[in-house]
Tab-separated table of C-alpha atoms in Angstrom:
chain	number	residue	atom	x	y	z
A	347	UNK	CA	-12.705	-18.954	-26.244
A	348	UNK	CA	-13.628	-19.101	-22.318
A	349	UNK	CA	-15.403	-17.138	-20.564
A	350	UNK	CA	-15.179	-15.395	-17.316
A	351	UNK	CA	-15.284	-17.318	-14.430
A	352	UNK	CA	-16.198	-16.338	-10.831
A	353	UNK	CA	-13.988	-15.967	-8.664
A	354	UNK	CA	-14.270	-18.220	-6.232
A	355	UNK	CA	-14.676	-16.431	-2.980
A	356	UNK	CA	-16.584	-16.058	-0.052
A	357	UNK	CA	-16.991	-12.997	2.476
A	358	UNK	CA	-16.190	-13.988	6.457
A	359	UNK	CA	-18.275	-12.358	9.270
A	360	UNK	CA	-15.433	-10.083	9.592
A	361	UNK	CA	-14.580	-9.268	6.038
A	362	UNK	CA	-18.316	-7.699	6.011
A	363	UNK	CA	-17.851	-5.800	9.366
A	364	UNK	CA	-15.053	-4.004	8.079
A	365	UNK	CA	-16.482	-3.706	4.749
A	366	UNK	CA	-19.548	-1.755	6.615
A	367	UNK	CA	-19.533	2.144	7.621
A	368	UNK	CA	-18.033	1.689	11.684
A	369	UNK	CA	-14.894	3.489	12.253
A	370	UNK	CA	-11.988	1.142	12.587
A	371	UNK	CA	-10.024	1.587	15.743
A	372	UNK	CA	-6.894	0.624	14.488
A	373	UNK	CA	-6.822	3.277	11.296
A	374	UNK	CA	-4.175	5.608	11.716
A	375	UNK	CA	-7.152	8.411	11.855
A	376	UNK	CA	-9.985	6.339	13.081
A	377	UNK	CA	-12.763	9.225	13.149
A	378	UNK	CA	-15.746	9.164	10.777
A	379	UNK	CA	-16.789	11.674	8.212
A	380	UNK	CA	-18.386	15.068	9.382
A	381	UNK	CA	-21.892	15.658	7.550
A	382	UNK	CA	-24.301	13.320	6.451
A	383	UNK	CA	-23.000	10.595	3.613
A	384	UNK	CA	-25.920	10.511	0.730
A	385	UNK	CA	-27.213	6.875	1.316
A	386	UNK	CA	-25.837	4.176	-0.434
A	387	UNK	CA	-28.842	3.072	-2.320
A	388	UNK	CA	-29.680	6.379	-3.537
A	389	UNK	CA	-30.058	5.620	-7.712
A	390	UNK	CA	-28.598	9.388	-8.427
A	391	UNK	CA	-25.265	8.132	-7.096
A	392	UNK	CA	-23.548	8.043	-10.147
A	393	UNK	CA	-25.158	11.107	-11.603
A	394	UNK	CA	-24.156	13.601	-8.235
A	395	UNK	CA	-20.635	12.642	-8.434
A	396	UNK	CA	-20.424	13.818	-12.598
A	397	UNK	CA	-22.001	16.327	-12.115
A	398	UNK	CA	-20.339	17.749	-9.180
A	399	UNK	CA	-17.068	16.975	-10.693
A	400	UNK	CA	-17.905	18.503	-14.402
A	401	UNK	CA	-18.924	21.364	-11.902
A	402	UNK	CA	-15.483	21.313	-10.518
A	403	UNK	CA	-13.491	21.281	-13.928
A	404	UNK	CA	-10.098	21.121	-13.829
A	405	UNK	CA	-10.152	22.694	-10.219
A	406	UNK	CA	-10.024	18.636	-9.161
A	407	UNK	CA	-7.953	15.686	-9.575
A	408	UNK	CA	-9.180	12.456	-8.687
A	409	UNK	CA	-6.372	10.102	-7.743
A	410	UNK	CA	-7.597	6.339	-7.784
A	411	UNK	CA	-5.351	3.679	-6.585
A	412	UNK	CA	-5.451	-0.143	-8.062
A	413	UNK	CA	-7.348	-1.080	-4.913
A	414	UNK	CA	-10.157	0.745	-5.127
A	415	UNK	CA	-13.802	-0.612	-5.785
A	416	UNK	CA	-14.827	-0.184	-9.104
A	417	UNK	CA	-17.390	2.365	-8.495
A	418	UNK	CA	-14.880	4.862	-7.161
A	419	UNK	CA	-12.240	3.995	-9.932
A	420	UNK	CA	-14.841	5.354	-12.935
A	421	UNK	CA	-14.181	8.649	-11.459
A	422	UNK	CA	-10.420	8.349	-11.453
A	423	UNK	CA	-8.394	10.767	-13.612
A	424	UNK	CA	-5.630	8.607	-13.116
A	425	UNK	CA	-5.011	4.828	-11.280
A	426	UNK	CA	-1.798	3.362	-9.827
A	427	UNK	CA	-0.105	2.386	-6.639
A	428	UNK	CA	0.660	5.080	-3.801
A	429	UNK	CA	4.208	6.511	-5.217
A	430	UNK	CA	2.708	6.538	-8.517
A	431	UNK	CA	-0.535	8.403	-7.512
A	432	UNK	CA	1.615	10.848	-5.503
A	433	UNK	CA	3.742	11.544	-8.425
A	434	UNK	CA	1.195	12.342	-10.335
A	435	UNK	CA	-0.606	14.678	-7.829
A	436	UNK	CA	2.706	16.448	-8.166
A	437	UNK	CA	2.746	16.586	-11.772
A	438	UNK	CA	-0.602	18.562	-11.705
A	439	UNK	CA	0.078	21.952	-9.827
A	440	UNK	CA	-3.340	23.736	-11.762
A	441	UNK	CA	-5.469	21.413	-10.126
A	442	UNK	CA	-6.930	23.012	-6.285
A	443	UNK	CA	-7.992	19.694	-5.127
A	444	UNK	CA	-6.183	16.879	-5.345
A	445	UNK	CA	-8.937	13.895	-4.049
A	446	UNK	CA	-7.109	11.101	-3.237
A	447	UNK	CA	-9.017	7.933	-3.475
A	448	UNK	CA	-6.699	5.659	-1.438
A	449	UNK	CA	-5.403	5.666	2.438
A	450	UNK	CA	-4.208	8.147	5.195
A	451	UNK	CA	-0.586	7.725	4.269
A	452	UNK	CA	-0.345	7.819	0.329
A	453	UNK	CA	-2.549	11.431	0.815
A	454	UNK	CA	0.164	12.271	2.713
A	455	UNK	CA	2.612	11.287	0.426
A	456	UNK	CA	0.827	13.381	-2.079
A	457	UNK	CA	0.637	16.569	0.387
A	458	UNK	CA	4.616	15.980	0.568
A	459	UNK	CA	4.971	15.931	-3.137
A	460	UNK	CA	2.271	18.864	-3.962
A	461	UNK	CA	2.470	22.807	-3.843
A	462	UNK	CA	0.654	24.676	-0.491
A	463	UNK	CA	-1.433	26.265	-2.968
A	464	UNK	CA	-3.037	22.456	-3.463
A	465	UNK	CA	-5.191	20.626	-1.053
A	466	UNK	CA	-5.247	17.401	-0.769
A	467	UNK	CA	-8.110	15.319	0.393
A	468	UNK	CA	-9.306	12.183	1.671
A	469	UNK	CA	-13.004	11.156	0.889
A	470	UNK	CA	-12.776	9.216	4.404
A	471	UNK	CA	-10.094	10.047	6.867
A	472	UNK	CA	-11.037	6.711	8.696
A	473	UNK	CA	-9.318	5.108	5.380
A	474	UNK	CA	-5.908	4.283	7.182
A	475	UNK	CA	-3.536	1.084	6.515
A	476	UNK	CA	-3.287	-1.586	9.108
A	477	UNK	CA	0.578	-2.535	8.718
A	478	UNK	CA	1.253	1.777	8.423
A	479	UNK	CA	0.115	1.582	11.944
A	480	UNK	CA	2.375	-0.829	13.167
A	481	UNK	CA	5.351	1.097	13.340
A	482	UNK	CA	4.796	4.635	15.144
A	483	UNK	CA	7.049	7.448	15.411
A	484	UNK	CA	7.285	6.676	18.828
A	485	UNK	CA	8.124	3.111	18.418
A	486	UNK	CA	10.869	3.802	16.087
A	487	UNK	CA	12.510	6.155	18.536
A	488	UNK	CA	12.697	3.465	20.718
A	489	UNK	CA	14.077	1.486	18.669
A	490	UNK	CA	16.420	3.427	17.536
A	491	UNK	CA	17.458	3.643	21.229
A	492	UNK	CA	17.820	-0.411	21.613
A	493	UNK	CA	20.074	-0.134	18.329
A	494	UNK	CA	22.334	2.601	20.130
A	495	UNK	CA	22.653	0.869	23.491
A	496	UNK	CA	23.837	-2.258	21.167
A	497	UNK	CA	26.359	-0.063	19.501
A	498	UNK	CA	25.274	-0.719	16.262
A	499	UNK	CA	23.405	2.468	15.230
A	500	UNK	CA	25.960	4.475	13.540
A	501	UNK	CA	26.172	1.271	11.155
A	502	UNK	CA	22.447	1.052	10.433
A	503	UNK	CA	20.144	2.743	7.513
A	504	UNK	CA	16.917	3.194	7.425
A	505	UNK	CA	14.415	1.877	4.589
A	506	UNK	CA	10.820	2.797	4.802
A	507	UNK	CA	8.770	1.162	2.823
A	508	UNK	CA	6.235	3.983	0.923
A	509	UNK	CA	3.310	2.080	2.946
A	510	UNK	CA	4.739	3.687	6.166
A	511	UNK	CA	3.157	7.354	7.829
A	512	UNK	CA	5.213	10.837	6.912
A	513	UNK	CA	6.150	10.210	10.845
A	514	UNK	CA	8.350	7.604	9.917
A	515	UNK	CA	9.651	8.590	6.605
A	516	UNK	CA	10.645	11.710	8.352
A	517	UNK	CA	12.551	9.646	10.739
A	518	UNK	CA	13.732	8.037	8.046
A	519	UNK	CA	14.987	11.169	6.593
A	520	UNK	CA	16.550	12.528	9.465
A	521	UNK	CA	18.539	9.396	9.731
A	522	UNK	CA	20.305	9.180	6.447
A	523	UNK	CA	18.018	6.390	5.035
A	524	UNK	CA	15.988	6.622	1.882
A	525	UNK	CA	11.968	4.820	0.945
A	526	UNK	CA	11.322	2.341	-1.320
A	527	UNK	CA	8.604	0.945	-3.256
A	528	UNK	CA	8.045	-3.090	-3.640
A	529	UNK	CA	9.586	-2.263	-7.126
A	530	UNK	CA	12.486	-0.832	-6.026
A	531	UNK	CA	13.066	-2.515	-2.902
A	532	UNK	CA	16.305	-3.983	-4.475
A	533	UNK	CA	17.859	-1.284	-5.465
A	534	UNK	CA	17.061	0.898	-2.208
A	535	UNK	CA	18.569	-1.908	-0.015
A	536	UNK	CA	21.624	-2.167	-2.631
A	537	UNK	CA	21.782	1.720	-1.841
A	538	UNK	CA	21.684	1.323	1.561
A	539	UNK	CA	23.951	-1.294	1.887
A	540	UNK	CA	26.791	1.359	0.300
A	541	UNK	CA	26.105	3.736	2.930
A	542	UNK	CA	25.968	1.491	5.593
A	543	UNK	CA	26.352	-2.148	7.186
A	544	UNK	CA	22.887	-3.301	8.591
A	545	UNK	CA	19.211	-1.942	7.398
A	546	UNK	CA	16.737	-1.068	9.355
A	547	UNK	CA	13.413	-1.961	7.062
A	548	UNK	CA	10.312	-0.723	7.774
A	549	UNK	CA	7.791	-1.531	8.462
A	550	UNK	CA	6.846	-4.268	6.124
A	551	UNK	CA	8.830	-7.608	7.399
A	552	UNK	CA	7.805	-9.439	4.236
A	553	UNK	CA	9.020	-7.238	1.978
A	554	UNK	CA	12.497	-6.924	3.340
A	555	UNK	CA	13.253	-10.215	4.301
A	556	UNK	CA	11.890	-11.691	0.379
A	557	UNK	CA	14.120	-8.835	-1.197
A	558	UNK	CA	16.851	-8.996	1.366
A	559	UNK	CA	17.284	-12.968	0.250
A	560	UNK	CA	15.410	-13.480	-3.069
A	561	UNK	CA	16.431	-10.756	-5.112
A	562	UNK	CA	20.012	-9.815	-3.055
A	563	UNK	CA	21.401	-13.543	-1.704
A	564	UNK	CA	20.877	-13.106	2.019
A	565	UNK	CA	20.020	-15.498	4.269
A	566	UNK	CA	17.207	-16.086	6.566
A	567	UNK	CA	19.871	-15.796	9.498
A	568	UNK	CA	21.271	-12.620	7.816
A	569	UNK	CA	17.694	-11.227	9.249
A	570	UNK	CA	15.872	-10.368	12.437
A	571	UNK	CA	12.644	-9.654	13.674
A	572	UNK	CA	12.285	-6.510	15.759
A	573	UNK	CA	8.815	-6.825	17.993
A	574	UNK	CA	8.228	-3.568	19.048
A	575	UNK	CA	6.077	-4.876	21.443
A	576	UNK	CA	9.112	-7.132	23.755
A	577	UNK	CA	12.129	-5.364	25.476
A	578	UNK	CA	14.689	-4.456	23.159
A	579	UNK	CA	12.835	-5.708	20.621
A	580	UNK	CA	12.554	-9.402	21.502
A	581	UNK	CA	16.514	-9.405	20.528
A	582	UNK	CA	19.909	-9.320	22.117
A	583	UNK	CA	22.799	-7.067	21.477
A	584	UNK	CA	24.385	-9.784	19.649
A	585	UNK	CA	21.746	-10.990	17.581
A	586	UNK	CA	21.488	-7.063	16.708
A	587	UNK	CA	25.403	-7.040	15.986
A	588	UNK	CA	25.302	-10.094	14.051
A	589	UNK	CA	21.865	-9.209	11.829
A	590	UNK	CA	22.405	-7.283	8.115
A	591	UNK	CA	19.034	-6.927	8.061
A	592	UNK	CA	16.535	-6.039	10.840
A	593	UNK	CA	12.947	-5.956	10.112
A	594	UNK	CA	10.292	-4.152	11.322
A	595	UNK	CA	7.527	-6.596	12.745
A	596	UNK	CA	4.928	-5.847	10.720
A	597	UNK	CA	3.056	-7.417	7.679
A	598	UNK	CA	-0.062	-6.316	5.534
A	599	UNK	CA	-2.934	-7.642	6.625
A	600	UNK	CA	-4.125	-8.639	3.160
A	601	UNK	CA	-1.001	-10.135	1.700
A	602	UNK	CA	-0.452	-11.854	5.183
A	603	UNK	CA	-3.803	-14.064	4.069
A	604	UNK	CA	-1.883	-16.004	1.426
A	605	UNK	CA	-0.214	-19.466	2.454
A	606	UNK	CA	1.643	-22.119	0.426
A	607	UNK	CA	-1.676	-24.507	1.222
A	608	UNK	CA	-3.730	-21.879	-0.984
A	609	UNK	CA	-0.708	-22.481	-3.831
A	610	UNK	CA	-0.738	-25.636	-3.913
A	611	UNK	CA	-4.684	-25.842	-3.580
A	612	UNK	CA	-5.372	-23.825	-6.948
A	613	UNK	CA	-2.660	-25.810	-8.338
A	614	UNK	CA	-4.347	-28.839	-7.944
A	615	UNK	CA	-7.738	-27.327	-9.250
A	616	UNK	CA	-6.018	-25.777	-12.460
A	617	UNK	CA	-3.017	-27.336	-14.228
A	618	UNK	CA	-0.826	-25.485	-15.869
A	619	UNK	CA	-1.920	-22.489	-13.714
A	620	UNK	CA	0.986	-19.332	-13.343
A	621	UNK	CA	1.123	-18.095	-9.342
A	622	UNK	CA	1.590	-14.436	-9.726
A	623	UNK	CA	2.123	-12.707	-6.104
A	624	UNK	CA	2.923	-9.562	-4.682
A	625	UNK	CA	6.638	-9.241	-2.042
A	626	UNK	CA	4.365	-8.177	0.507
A	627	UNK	CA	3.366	-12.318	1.178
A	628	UNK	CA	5.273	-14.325	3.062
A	629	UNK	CA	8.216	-15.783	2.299
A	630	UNK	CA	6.983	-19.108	2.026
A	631	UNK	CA	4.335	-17.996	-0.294
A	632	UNK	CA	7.048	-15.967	-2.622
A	633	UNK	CA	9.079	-19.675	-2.793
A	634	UNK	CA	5.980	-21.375	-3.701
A	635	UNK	CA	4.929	-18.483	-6.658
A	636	UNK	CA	5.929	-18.662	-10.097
A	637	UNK	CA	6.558	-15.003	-10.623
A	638	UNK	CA	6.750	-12.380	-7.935
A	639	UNK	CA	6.264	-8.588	-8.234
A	640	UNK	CA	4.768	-5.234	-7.803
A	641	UNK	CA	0.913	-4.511	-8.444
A	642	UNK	CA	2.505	-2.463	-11.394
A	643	UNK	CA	4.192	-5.743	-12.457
A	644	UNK	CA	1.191	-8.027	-12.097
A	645	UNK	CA	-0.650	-5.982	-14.447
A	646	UNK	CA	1.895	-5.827	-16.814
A	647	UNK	CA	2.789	-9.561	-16.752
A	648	UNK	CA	-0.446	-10.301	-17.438
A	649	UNK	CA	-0.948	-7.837	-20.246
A	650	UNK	CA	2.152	-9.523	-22.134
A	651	UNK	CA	0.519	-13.161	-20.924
A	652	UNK	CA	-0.453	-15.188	-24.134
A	653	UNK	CA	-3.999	-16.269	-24.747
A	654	UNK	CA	-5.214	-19.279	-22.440
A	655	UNK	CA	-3.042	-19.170	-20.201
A	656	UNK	CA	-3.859	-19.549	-16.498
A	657	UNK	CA	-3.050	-17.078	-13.563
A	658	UNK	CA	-3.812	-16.775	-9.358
A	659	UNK	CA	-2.743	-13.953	-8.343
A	660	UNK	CA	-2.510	-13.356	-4.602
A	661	UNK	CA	-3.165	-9.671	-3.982
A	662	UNK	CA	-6.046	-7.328	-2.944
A	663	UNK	CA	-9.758	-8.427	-4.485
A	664	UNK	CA	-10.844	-5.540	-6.041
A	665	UNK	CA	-7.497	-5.420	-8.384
A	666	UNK	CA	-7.638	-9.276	-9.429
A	667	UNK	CA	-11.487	-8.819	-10.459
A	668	UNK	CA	-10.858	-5.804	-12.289
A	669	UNK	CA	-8.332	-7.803	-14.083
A	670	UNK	CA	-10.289	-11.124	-14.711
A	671	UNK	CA	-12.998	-9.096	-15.988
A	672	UNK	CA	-10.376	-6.878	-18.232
A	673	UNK	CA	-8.780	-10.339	-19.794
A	674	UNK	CA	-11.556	-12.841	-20.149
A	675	UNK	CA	-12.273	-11.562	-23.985
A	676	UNK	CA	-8.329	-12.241	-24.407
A	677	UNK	CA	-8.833	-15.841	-23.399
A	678	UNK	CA	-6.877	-15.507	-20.255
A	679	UNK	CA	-8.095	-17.122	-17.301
A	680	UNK	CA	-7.594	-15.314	-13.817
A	681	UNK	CA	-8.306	-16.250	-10.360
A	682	UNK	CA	-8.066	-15.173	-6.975
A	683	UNK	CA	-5.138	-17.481	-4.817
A	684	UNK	CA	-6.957	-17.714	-2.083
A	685	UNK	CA	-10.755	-19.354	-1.594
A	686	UNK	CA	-11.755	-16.290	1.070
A	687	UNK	CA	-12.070	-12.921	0.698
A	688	UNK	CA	-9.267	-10.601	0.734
A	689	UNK	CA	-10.335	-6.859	0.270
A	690	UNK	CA	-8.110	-4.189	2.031
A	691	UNK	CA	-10.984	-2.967	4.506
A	692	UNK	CA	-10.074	0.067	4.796
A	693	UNK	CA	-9.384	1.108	1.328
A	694	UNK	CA	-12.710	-0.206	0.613
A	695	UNK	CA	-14.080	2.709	3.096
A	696	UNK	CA	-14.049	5.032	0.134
A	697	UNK	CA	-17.223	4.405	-1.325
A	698	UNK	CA	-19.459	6.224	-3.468
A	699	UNK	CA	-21.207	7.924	-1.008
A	700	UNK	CA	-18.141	9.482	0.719
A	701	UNK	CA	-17.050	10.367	-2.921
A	702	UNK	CA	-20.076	11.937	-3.858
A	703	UNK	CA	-20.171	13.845	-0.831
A	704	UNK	CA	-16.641	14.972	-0.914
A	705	UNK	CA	-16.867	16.260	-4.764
A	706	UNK	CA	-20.109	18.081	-3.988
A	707	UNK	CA	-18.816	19.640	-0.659
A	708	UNK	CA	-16.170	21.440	-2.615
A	709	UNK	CA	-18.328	21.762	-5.542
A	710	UNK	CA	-19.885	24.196	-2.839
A	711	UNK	CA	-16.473	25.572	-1.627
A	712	UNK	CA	-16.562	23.629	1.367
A	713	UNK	CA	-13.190	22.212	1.992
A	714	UNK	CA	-13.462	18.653	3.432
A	715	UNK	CA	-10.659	16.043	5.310
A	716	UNK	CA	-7.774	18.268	4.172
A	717	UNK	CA	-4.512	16.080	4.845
A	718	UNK	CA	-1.882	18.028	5.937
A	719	UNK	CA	1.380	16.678	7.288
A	720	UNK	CA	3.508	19.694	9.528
A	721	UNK	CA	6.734	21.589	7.857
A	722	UNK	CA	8.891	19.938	9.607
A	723	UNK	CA	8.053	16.611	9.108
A	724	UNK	CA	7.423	17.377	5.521
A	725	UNK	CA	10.962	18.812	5.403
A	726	UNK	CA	12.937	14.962	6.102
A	727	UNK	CA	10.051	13.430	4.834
A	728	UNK	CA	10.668	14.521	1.464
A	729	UNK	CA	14.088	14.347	1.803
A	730	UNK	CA	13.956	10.712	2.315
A	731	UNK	CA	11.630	10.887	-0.926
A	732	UNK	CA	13.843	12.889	-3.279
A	733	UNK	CA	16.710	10.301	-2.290
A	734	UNK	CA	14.871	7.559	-3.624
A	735	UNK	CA	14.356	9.458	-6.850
A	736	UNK	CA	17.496	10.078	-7.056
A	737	UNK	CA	18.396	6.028	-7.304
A	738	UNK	CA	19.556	5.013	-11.064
């Protein structure tokens, strides 16, 4: 039997900015915590947050998703991607507070899905997502503009991906389109493509373009790129005629990381290895992989992988540790695809400190970073939502 190797990765300059306690400027609610955080090195960490959350009872539910350091996830009453999380936030109407240990838009997501009589809340509010802030409300508007003056509008449905603010899966909503996860991307486009000629994906280019032609047939020129940062979108009427697919310029940041040189790199340093990566890398990367799927279906595939068998997985850090760590006494070997770091920054922003502050500030009855999104947003935002539960 082998044991646990490291995984071989080094932190950039950056990486350990953004892992540090400054506000990022690009979050989607860039501000930092009111009140003093308890220090990080303080040795009662672990203690405070038990004991503020036995205090709490079943008044609190402590959502954790798969990205989340491992010091937060002890705490978790439950872990899983966003629409999972949200789901079961909604699934829970005892509990008061729902504490959502993830990112500004899945807390949304779980405001949309929960009662008023719930609050839910976000141990950080600087937490945001880089690629949910690449497609505003107000950029999508626009957009929506460049796809009327092309006279193709009445022909095109929206597809959020779940990563995307309730801005834009109101608009999405209020447009006749429906949100998807990356696990059932297929079957949202399929459902769009009944209602409608072209799709609109947002805002997650990867994503649509390796369902649009993996999974569905497409082809690359069946796509387009929509810059929301070039007149009309960097395209012509025609190009925006001719297009089934148009999608949204915008990419996660740590998905984005992978390349076909890191595939064929751990390929060379394990033989026999399985490349196991997430439809949020590019398409280039998905070609290159072995098997390509959901965070819910890496976990799974590599539950159901036999003994000694080999695995790089190219998605977030925290997850692929977890899971080396989780199957090394199962004599499965797991590495990280690329040789640099990859945590999501600002999911790493809730720490233990902001955790142990938030659970003992309601503990208190102080409530802290409520997330609220506005009735009328809610309204086609979860409309959008229930259509996608509604898909067979």
């Amino acid at each position: 039997m082998t044991t646990a190797q490291p995984l071989d990765v080094q932190p950039t300059p950056l990486a350990l900015l953004l892992l540090g306690r400054e506000a990022d400027p690009r979050s989607e609610r860039g501000v930092e915590c009111p009140g003093d955080l308890p220090s990080p090195s303080d040795p009662d960490l672990v203690a405070r947050a038990r004991a503020a959350k036995e205090k709490l009872g079943d008044r609190v539910f402590v959502l954790g998703h798969h990205y989340q350091r491992d010091e937060v996830i002890q705490f978790a009453d439950v872990t899983g991607d966003s629409f999972k999380l949200a789901r079961d936030a909604a699934a829970r109407p005892e509990a008061e507070y729902i504490v959502f240990c993830g990112v500004h838009f899945m807390a949304e997501s779980a405001d949309i899905l929960t009662t008023d009589a719930q609050a839910v809340v976000l141990p950080d509010l600087a937490a945001g997502c880089s690629m949910a802030d690449m497609a505003t409300a107000e950029q999508v508007a626009e957009c929506w503009d460049v796809l009327t003056e092309a006279g193709v509008a009445d022909q095109v449905v929206p597809v959020s991906y779940m990563n995307s603010s309730a801005d834009i899966k109101a608009f999405t909503g209020k447009h006749g389109g429906t949100i998807c996860t990356s696990s059932n991307a297929k079957r949202a486009l399929e459902w769009a493509f009944e209602q409608g000629e072209k799709i609109l994906f947002l805002p997650d280019q990867h994503l649509g373009r390796n369902t649009a032609v993996r999974d569905m047939g497409l082809t690359l020129e069946d796509c387009v790129l929509y810059n929301p940062h070039k007149p009309n979108g960097g395209l012509t009427a025609e190009q925006l005629r001719d297009a089934k697919m148009i999608l949204w310029r915008g990419h996660c940041s740590v998905h984005g990381r992978f390349s076909v040189e890191s595939v064929e790199d751990v390929r060379a340093r394990m033989p026999g290895v399985n490349v196991l990566v997430h439809p949020e890398c590019k398409h280039e990367v998905v070609a290159a992989a072995d098997y390509v799927g959901s965070t819910e279906y890496i976990i799974k595939a590599l539950e159901a992988a036999p003994a000694g068998s080999k695995w790089a997985i190219g998605t977030e850090l925290n997850l692929v540790r977890r899971l080396a760590n989780r199957f090394a006494a199962e004599d499965k070997e797991i590495v990280f695809l690329d040789k640099t770091v990859c945590f999501c920054s600002t999911m790493n922003r809730i720490d233990l400190p902001h955790l142990v502050w938030t659970l003992e500030s309601l503990a208190e009855g102080k409530l802290v970073n409520r997330i609220e999104v506005d009735p009328e947003t809610e309204k086609y935002a979860k409309l959008a939502l229930e259509r996608m539960l509604a898909l067979p």
